[in-house]
PDB file of C-alpha atoms in Angstrom:
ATOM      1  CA  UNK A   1       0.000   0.000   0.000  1.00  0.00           C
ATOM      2  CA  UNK A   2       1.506   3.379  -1.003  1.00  0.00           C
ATOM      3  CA  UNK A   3       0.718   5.925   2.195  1.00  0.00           C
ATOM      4  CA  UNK A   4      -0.996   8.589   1.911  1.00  0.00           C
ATOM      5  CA  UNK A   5       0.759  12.431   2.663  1.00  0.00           C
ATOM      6  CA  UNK A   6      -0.409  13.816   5.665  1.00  0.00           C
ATOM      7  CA  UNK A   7      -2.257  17.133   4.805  1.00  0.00           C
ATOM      8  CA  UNK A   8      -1.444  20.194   4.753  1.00  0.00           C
ATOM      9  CA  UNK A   9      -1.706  21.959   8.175  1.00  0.00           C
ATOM     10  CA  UNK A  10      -5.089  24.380   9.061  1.00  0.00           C
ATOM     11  CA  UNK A  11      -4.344  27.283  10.394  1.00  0.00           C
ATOM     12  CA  UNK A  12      -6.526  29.017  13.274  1.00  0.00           C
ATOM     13  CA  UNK A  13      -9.742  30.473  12.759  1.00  0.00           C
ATOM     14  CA  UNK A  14     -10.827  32.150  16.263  1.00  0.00           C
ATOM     15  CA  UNK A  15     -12.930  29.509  16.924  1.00  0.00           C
ATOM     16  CA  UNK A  16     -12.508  29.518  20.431  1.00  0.00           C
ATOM     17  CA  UNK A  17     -11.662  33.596  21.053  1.00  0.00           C
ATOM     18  CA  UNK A  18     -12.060  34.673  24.397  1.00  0.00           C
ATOM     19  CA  UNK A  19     -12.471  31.107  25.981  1.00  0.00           C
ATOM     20  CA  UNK A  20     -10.481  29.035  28.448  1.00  0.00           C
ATOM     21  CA  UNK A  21      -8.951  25.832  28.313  1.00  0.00           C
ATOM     22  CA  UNK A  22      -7.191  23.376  30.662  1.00  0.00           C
ATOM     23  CA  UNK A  23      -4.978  20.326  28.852  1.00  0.00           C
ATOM     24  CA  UNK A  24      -3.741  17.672  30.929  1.00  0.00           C
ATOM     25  CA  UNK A  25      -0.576  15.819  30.171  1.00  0.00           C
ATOM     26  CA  UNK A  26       0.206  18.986  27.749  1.00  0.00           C
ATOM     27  CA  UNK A  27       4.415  18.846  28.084  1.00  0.00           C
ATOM     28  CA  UNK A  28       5.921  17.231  24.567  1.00  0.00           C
ATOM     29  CA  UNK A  29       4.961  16.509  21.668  1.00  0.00           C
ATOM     30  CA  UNK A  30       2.317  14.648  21.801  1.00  0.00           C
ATOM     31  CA  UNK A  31      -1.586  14.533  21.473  1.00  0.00           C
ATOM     32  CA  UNK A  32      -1.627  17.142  24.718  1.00  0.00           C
ATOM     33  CA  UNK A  33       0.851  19.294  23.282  1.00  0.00           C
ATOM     34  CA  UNK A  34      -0.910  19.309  19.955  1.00  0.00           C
ATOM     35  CA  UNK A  35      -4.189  20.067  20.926  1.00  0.00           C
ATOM     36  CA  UNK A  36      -2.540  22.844  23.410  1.00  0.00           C
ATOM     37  CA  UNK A  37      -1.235  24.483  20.423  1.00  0.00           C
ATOM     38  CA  UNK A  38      -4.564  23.968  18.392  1.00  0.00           C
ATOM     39  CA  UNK A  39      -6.431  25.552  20.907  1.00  0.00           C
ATOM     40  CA  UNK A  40      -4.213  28.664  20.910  1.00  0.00           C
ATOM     41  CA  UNK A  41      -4.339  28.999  17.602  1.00  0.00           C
ATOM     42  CA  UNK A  42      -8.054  29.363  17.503  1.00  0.00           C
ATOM     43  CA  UNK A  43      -7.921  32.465  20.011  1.00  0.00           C
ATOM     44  CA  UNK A  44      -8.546  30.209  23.952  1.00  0.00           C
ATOM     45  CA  UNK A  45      -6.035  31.100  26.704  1.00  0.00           C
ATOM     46  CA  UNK A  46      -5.237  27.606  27.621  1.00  0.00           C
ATOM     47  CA  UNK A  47      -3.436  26.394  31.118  1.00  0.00           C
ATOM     48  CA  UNK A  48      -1.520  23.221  30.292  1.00  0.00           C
ATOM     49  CA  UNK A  49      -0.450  20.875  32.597  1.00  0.00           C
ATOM     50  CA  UNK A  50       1.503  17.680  33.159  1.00  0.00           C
ATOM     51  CA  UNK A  51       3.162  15.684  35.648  1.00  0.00           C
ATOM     52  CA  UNK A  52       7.007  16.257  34.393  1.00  0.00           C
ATOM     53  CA  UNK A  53       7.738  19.970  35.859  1.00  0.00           C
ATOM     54  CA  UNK A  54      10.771  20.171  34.033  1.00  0.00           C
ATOM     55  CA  UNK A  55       9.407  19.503  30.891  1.00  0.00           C
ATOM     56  CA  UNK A  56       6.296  21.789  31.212  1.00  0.00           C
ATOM     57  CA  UNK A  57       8.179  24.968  32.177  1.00  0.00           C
ATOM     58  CA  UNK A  58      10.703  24.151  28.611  1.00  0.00           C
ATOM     59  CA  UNK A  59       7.101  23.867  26.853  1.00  0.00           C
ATOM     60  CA  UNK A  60       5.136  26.723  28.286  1.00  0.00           C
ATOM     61  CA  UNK A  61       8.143  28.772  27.267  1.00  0.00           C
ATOM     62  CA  UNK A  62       8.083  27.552  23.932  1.00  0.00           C
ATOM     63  CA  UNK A  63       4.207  28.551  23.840  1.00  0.00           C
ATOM     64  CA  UNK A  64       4.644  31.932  25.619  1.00  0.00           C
ATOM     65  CA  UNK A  65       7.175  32.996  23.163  1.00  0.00           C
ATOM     66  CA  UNK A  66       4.783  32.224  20.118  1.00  0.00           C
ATOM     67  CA  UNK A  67       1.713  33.315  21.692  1.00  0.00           C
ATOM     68  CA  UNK A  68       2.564  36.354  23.828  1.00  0.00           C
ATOM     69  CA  UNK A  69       2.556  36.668  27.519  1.00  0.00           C
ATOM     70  CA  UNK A  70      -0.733  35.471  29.011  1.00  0.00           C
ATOM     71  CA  UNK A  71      -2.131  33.379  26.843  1.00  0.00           C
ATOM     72  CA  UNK A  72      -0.816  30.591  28.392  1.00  0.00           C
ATOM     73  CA  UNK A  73      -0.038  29.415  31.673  1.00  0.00           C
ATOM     74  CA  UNK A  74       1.820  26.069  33.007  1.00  0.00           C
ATOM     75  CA  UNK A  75       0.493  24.376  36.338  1.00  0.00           C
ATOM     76  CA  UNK A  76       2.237  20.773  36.924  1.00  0.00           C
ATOM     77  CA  UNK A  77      -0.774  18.204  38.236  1.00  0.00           C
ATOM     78  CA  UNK A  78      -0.120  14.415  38.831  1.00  0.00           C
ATOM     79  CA  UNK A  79      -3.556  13.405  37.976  1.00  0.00           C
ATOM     80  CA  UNK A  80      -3.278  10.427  40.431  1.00  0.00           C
ATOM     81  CA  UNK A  81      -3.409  12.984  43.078  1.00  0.00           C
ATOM     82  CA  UNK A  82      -7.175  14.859  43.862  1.00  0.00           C
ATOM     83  CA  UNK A  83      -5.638  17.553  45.634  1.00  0.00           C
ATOM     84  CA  UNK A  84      -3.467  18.534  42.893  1.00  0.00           C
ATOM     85  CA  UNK A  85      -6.323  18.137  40.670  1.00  0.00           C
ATOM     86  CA  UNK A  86      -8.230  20.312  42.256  1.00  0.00           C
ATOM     87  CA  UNK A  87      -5.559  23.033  42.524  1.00  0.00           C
ATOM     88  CA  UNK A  88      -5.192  22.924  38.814  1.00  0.00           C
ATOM     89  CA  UNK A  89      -8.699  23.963  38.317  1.00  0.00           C
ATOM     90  CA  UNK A  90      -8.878  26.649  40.660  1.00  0.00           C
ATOM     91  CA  UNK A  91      -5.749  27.859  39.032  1.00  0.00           C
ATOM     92  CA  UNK A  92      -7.246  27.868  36.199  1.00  0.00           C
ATOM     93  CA  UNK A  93     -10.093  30.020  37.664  1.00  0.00           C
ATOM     94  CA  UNK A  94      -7.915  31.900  39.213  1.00  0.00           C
ATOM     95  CA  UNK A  95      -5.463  33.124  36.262  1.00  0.00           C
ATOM     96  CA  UNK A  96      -8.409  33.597  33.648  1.00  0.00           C
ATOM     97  CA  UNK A  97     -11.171  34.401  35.808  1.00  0.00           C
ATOM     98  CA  UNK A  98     -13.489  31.089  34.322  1.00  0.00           C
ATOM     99  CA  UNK A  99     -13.125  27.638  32.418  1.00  0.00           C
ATOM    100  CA  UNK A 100     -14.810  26.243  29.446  1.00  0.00           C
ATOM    101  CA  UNK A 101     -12.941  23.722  28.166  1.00  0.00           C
ATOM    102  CA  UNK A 102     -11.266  20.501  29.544  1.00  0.00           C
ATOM    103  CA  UNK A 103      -9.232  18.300  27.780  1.00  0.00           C
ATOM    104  CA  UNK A 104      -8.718  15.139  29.470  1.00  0.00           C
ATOM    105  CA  UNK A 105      -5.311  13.709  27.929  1.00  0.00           C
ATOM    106  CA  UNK A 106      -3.346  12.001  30.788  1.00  0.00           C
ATOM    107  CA  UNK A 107      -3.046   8.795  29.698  1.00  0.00           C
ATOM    108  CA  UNK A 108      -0.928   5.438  30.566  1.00  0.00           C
ATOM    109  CA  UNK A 109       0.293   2.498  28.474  1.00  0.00           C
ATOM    110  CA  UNK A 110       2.298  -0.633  28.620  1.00  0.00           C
ATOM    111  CA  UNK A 111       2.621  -3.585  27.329  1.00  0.00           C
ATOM    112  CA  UNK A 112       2.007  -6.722  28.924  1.00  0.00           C
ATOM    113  CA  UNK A 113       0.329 -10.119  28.824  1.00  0.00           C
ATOM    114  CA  UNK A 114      -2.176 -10.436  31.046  1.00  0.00           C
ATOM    115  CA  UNK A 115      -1.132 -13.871  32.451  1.00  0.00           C
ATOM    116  CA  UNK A 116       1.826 -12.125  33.546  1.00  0.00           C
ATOM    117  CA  UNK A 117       1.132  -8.980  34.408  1.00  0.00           C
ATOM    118  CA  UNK A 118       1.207  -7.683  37.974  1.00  0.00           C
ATOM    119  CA  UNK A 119      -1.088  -5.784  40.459  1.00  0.00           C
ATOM    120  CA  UNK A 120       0.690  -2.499  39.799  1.00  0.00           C
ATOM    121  CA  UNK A 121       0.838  -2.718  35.838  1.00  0.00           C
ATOM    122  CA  UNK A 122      -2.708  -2.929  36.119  1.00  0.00           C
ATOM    123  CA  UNK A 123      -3.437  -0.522  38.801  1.00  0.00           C
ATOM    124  CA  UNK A 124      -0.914   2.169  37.722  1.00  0.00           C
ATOM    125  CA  UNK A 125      -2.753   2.223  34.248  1.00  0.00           C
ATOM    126  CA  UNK A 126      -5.745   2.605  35.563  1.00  0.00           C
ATOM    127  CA  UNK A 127      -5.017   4.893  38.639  1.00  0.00           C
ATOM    128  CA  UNK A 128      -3.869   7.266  35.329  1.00  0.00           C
ATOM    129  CA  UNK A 129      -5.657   6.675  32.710  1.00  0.00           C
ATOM    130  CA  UNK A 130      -9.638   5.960  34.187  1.00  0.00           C
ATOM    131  CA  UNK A 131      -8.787   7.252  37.674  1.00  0.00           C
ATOM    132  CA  UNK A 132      -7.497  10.379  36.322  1.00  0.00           C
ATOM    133  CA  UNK A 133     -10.058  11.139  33.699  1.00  0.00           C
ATOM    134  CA  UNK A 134     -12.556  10.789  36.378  1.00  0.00           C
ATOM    135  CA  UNK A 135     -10.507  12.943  39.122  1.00  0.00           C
ATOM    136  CA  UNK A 136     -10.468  15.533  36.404  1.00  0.00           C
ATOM    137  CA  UNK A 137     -13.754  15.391  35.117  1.00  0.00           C
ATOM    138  CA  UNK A 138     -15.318  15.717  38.483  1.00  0.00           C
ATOM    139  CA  UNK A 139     -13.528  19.115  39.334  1.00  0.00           C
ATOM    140  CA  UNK A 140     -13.907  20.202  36.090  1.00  0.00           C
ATOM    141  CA  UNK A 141     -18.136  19.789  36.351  1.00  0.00           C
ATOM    142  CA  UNK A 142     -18.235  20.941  39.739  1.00  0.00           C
ATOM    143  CA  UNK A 143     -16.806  24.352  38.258  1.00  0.00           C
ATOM    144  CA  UNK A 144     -19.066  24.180  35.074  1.00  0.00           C
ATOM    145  CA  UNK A 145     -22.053  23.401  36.363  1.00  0.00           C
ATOM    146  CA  UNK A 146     -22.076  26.759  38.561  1.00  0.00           C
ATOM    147  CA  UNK A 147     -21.373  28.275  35.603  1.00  0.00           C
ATOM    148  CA  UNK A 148     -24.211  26.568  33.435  1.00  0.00           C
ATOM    149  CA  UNK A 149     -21.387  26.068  30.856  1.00  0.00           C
ATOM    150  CA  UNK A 150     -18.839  23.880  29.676  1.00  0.00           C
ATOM    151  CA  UNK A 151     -16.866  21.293  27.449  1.00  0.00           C
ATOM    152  CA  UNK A 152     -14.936  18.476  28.514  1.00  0.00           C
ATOM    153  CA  UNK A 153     -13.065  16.293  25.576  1.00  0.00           C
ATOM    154  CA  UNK A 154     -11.656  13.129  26.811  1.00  0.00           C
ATOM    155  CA  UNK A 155      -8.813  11.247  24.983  1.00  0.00           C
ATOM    156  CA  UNK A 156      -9.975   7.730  24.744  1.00  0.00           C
ATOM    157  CA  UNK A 157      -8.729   5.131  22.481  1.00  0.00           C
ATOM    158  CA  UNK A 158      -9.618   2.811  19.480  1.00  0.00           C
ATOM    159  CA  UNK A 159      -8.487  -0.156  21.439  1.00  0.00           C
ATOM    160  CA  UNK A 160     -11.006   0.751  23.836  1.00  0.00           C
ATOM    161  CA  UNK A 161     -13.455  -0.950  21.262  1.00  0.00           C
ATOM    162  CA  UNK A 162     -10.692  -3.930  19.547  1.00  0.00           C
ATOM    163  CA  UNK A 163      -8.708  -6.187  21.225  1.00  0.00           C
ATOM    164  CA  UNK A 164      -4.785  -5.953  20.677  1.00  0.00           C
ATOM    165  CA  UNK A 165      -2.526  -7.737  22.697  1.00  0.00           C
ATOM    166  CA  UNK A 166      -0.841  -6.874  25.533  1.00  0.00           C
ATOM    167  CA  UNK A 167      -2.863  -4.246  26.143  1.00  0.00           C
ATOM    168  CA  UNK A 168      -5.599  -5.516  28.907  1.00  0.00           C
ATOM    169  CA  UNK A 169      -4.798  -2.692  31.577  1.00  0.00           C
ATOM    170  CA  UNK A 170      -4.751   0.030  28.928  1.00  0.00           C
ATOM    171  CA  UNK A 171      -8.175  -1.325  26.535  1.00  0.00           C
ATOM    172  CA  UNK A 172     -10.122  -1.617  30.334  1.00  0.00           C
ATOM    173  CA  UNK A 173      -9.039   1.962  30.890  1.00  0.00           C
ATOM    174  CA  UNK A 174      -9.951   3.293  27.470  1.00  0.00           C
ATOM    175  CA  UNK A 175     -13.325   1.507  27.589  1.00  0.00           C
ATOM    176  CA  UNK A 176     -14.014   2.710  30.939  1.00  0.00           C
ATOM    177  CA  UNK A 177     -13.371   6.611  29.466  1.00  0.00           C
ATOM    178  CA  UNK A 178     -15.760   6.149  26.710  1.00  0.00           C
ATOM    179  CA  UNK A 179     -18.435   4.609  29.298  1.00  0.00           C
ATOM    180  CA  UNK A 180     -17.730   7.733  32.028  1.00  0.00           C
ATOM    181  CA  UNK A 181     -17.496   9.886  28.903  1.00  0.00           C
ATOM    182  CA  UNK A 182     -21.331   8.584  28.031  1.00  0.00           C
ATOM    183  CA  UNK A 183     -22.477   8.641  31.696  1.00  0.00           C
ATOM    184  CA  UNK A 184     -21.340  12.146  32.615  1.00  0.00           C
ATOM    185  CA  UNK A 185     -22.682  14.032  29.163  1.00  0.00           C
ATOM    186  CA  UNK A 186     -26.080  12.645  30.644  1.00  0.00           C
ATOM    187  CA  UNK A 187     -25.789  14.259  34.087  1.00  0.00           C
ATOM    188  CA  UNK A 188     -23.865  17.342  32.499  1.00  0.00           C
ATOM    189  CA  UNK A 189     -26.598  18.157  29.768  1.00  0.00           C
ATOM    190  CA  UNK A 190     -29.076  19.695  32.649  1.00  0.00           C
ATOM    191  CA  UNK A 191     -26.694  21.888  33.659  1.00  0.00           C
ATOM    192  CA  UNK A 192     -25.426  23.321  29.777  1.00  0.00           C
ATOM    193  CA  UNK A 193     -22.772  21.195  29.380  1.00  0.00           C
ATOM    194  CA  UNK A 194     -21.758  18.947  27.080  1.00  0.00           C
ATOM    195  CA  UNK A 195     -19.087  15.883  27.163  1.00  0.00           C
ATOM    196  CA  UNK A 196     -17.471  13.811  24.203  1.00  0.00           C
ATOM    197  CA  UNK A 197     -14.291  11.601  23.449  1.00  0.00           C
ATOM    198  CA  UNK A 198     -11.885  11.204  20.909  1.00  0.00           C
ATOM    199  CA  UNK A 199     -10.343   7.406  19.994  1.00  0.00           C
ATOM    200  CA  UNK A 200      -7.360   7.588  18.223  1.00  0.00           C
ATOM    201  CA  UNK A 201      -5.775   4.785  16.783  1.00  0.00           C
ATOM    202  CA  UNK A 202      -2.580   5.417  15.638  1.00  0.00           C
ATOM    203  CA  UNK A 203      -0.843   9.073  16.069  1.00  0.00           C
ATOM    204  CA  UNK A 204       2.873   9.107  16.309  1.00  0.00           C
ATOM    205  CA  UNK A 205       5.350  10.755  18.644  1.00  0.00           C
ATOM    206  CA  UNK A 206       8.311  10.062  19.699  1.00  0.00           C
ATOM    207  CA  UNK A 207       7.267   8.597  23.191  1.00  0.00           C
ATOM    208  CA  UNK A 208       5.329   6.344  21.308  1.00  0.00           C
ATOM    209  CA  UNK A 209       8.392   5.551  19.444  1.00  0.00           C
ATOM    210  CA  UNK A 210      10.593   4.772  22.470  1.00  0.00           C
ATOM    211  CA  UNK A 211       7.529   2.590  24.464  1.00  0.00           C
ATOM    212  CA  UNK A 212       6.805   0.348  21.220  1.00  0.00           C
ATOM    213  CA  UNK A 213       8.594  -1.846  19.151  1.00  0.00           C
ATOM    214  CA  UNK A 214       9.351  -0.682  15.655  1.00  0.00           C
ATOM    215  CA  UNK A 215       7.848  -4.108  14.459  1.00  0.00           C
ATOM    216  CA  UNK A 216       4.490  -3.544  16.113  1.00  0.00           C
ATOM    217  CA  UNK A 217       4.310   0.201  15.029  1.00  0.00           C
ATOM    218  CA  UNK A 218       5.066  -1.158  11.498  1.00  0.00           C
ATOM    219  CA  UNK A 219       2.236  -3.776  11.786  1.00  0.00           C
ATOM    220  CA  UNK A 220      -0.262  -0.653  13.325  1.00  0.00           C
ATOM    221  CA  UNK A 221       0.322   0.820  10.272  1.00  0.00           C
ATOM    222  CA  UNK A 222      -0.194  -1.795   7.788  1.00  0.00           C
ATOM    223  CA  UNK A 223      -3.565  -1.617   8.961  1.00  0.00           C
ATOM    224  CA  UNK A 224      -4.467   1.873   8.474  1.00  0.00           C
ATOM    225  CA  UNK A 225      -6.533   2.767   5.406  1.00  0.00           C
ATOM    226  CA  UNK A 226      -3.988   5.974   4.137  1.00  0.00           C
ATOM    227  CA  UNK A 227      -1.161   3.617   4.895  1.00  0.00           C
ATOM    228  CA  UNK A 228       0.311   6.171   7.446  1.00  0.00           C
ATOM    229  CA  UNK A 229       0.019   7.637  11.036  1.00  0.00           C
ATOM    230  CA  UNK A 230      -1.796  10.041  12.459  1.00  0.00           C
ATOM    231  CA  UNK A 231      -0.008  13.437  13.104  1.00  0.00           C
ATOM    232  CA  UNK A 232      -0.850  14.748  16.781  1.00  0.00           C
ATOM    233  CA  UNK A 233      -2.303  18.025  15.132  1.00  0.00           C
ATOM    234  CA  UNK A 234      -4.855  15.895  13.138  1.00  0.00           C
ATOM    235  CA  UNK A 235      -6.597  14.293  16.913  1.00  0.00           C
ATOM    236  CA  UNK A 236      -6.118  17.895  18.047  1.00  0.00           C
ATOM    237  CA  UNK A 237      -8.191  19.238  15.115  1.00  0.00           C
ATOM    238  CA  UNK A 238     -11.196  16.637  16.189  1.00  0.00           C
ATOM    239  CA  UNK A 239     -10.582  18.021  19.710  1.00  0.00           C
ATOM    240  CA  UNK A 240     -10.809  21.326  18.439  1.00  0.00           C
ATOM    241  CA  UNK A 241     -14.388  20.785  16.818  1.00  0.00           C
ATOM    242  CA  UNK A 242     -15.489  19.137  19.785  1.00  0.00           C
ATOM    243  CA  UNK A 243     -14.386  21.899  22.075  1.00  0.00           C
ATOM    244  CA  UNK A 244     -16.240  24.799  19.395  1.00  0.00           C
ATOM    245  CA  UNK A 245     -19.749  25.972  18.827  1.00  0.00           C
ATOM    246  CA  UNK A 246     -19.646  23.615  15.921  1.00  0.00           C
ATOM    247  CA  UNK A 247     -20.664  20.338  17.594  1.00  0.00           C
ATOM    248  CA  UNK A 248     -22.909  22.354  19.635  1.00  0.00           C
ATOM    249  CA  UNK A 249     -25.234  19.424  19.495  1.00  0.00           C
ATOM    250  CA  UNK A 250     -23.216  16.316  20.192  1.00  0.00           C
ATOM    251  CA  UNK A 251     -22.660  14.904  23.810  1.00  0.00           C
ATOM    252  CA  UNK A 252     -22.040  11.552  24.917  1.00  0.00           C
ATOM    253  CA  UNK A 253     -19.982  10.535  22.002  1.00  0.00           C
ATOM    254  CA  UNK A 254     -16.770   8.866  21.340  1.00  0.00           C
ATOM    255  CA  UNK A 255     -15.208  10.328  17.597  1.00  0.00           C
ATOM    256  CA  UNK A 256     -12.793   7.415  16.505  1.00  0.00           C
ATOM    257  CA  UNK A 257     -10.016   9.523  14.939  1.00  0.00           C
ATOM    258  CA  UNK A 258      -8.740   6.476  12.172  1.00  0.00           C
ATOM    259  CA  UNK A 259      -8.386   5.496   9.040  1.00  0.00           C
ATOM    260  CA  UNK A 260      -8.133   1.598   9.704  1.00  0.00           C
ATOM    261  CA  UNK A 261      -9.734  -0.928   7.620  1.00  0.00           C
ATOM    262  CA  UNK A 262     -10.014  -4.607   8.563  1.00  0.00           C
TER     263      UNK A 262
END
């Protein structure tokens, strides 16, 4: 199969001027950092945060220096941990005065078969990856339902719905942030807010690349329809839409962001 060029890259259109946005696990180049820069781009002030302190000063500096002094903001959250959860969103309050969006991108992965994985592969996973959606999510709908206003985008994932592997801890984790996803746009939609996913299968950075074997990533690939990856900007842009006025009608849905075909 001959792969497919990635497209050319969209730029901003304002589509989310004057609102505010908090991204978890935002540090990198990754989905989080991606969707951070998206959401700049289309006029938010956004607060990102991630667990490596280092690593999210070196990228809020980045962003600062592109976007101007307070448009963006850095607070470091382990998402484990509810009382630095909830610090992040009051921060959030407190250095732009509201919040409207959530992203929901702290994720964990791994590979191991279940036979022999261990209590802590499987816990640690989920502790990040379910735990921490749900952490978030709650702090984040306590704020917005004052308000009577809101979006929260989770980052789920395609193996939430197939099975792959090695991947037990992570698929149970995924699945379970598609069902909360579902659950909570029901309880949010009385109060004005609304709740979706995205499920990406395959977008490629490089701490994918150092966690997976270049065989596996090859055989990933071989499945996908354009015969490539996803770029992180490409799940941001389906974040993007979900976070806007232009999916002002859709809750309680999980976008698969994917080109595969059987």
């Amino acid at each position: 199969m001959t792969a497919v060029e990635s497209p050319t890259y969209v730029p901003g259109h304002g589509l989310l001027a004057g609102r505010t946005a908090v991204v978890t696990a935002a540090a990198g180049v990754g989905i989080g950092g991606a969707t951070a820069r998206r959401l700049l781009e289309e006029g938010a002030r956004v607060l990102i945060s991630d667990a490596h302190a280092r690593r999210l000063k070196e990228h809020e500096a980045r962003l600062t220096a592109e976007f101007g002094a307070g448009a963006v903001a850095a607070v470091p959250c382990d998402v484990t941990d509810d009382t630095q959860v909830r610090a992040l969103f009051d921060a959030a309050v407190r250095e732009h005065g509201r919040l409207d969006i959530v992203v929901n991108n702290a994720g964990l992965g791994g590979t191991a078969e279940l036979a022999d994985m261990s209590d802590d592969q499987w816990t640690r996973v989920l502790d990040v990856t379910l735990n921490g959606t749900f952490r978030c999510t709650r702090a984040a709908l306590r704020l917005m339902r004052e308000a009577g206003d809101g979006v929260i985008v989770n980052n789920a994932s395609v193996v939430g719905w197939r099975a792959q592997a090695g991947q037990a801890h992570y698929a149970a984790a995924k699945a379970g942030v598609m069902a909360l996803t579902r659950c909570a746009a029901v309880e949010a939609a009385a109060y004005g807010v609304r709740v979706n996913a995205v499920a990406p299968s395959l977008a490629l950075h490089p701490h994918l690349v150092k966690v997976t074997s270049p065989e596996l990533l090859a055989e990933l690939t071989a499945h996908e329809a354009y015969g490539r990856h996803a770029e992180p900007w490409e799940v941001a842009n389906v974040i993007v839409f979900l976070a806007s006025g232009y999916s002002s009608y859709l809750t309680g849905e999980v976008v698969s962001v994917s080109s595969r075909h059987p």
